[in-house]
Tab-separated table of C-alpha atoms in Angstrom:
chain	number	residue	atom	x	y	z
X	68	MET	CA	-62.247	-69.251	42.643
X	69	ARG	CA	-59.954	-69.770	45.608
X	70	SER	CA	-58.799	-66.887	47.763
X	71	HIS	CA	-55.944	-66.792	50.260
X	72	PRO	CA	-56.932	-65.091	53.544
X	73	SER	CA	-54.709	-65.228	56.600
X	74	VAL	CA	-55.544	-67.604	59.449
X	75	SER	CA	-56.159	-64.543	61.661
X	76	GLU	CA	-58.597	-63.028	59.137
X	77	VAL	CA	-60.590	-66.268	58.989
X	78	ALA	CA	-60.584	-66.617	62.781
X	79	ARG	CA	-61.945	-63.067	63.207
X	80	ASN	CA	-64.697	-63.660	60.625
X	81	PHE	CA	-65.198	-67.402	60.923
X	82	SER	CA	-68.987	-67.507	60.502
X	83	GLU	CA	-68.767	-65.319	57.389
X	84	TYR	CA	-66.231	-67.674	55.805
X	85	ILE	CA	-68.314	-70.729	56.744
X	86	ASP	CA	-71.374	-69.104	55.148
X	87	ARG	CA	-69.403	-68.460	51.972
X	88	VAL	CA	-68.269	-72.085	51.879
X	89	VAL	CA	-71.773	-73.436	52.536
X	90	HIS	CA	-73.824	-71.115	50.348
X	91	ARG	CA	-71.425	-70.278	47.528
X	92	ALA	CA	-69.137	-73.332	47.591
X	93	GLU	CA	-66.101	-71.063	47.880
X	94	ARG	CA	-62.720	-72.515	48.782
X	95	PHE	CA	-59.976	-70.809	50.766
X	96	TRP	CA	-56.332	-71.517	51.411
X	97	LEU	CA	-55.521	-70.213	54.866
X	98	MET	CA	-52.150	-68.511	54.989
X	99	ARG	CA	-49.636	-68.024	57.788
X	100	ASP	CA	-46.451	-66.065	57.078
X	101	LEU	CA	-47.369	-66.070	53.367
X	102	LYS	CA	-47.440	-69.889	53.307
X	103	PRO	CA	-50.585	-72.009	52.844
X	104	VAL	CA	-51.257	-74.026	56.003
X	105	ALA	CA	-54.851	-75.225	55.603
X	106	GLU	CA	-57.774	-75.335	53.219
X	107	LEU	CA	-61.367	-74.406	54.007
X	108	ARG	CA	-63.738	-75.982	51.481
X	109	PRO	CA	-67.108	-77.717	51.188
X	110	VAL	CA	-67.247	-81.337	52.275
X	111	GLU	CA	-67.453	-83.686	49.307
X	112	ALA	CA	-70.690	-85.621	48.954
X	113	GLU	CA	-70.532	-88.964	50.686
X	114	SER	CA	-70.138	-91.944	48.379
X	115	PRO	CA	-72.902	-94.540	48.403
X	116	ARG	CA	-72.276	-97.528	50.678
X	117	LEU	CA	-72.718	-101.170	49.721
X	118	ARG	CA	-75.482	-101.491	52.326
X	119	ASP	CA	-77.417	-98.837	50.359
X	120	LEU	CA	-77.371	-100.896	47.147
X	121	PRO	CA	-80.751	-102.651	47.591
X	122	SER	CA	-82.612	-99.381	48.106
X	123	LEU	CA	-80.674	-97.738	45.273
X	124	LEU	CA	-81.574	-100.559	42.885
X	125	SER	CA	-85.217	-100.547	43.959
X	126	SER	CA	-85.413	-96.817	43.210
X	127	LEU	CA	-84.439	-97.309	39.553
X	128	PRO	CA	-87.224	-97.206	36.978
X	129	HIS	CA	-88.449	-100.587	35.827
X	130	LEU	CA	-88.242	-101.511	32.147
X	131	ALA	CA	-91.193	-102.822	30.235
X	132	PRO	CA	-90.790	-106.456	29.095
X	133	GLY	CA	-90.234	-105.385	25.475
X	134	ASP	CA	-87.529	-102.941	26.549
X	135	VAL	CA	-85.779	-105.652	28.553
X	136	GLU	CA	-85.738	-107.972	25.532
X	137	ALA	CA	-84.463	-105.178	23.252
X	138	PHE	CA	-81.707	-104.322	25.732
X	139	GLU	CA	-80.736	-107.983	26.037
X	140	SER	CA	-80.583	-108.252	22.236
X	141	ASP	CA	-78.432	-105.094	22.003
X	142	LEU	CA	-76.008	-106.550	24.558
X	143	ALA	CA	-75.773	-109.827	22.632
X	144	ASP	CA	-75.072	-107.901	19.385
X	145	ALA	CA	-72.374	-105.850	21.088
X	146	ARG	CA	-70.731	-108.986	22.511
X	147	ARG	CA	-70.678	-110.615	19.072
X	148	GLU	CA	-69.083	-107.504	17.563
X	149	LEU	CA	-66.435	-107.439	20.284
X	150	ASP	CA	-65.704	-111.147	19.716
X	151	ASN	CA	-64.928	-110.358	16.047
X	152	LEU	CA	-62.414	-107.600	16.838
X	153	PRO	CA	-58.730	-108.511	16.746
X	154	VAL	CA	-57.041	-108.845	20.132
X	155	HIS	CA	-54.666	-105.954	20.739
X	156	ASP	CA	-51.745	-106.332	23.157
X	157	PRO	CA	-51.587	-103.020	25.038
X	158	TRP	CA	-48.042	-103.832	26.159
X	159	GLY	CA	-46.780	-104.664	22.706
X	160	SER	CA	-44.464	-102.184	21.067
């Protein structure tokens, strides 16, 4: 839920509003003269960076050799099925 306090109200009670954002993930549109002028909300989680890829991949569970072969076989089956589907022109009318 998003509420609409005035800028003055938020300034007077800033730490309370920050606590609500941090602990309850509340969002607020700050109003001045009945018009929204800013938004106070939690920061979105940072996206993974390319430099983090090696550690991300190393943290994944490893498949047993039989599972790898089964997965490879499933992929090959799926590719064959896709090759047999008719080509559809998405721009055709």
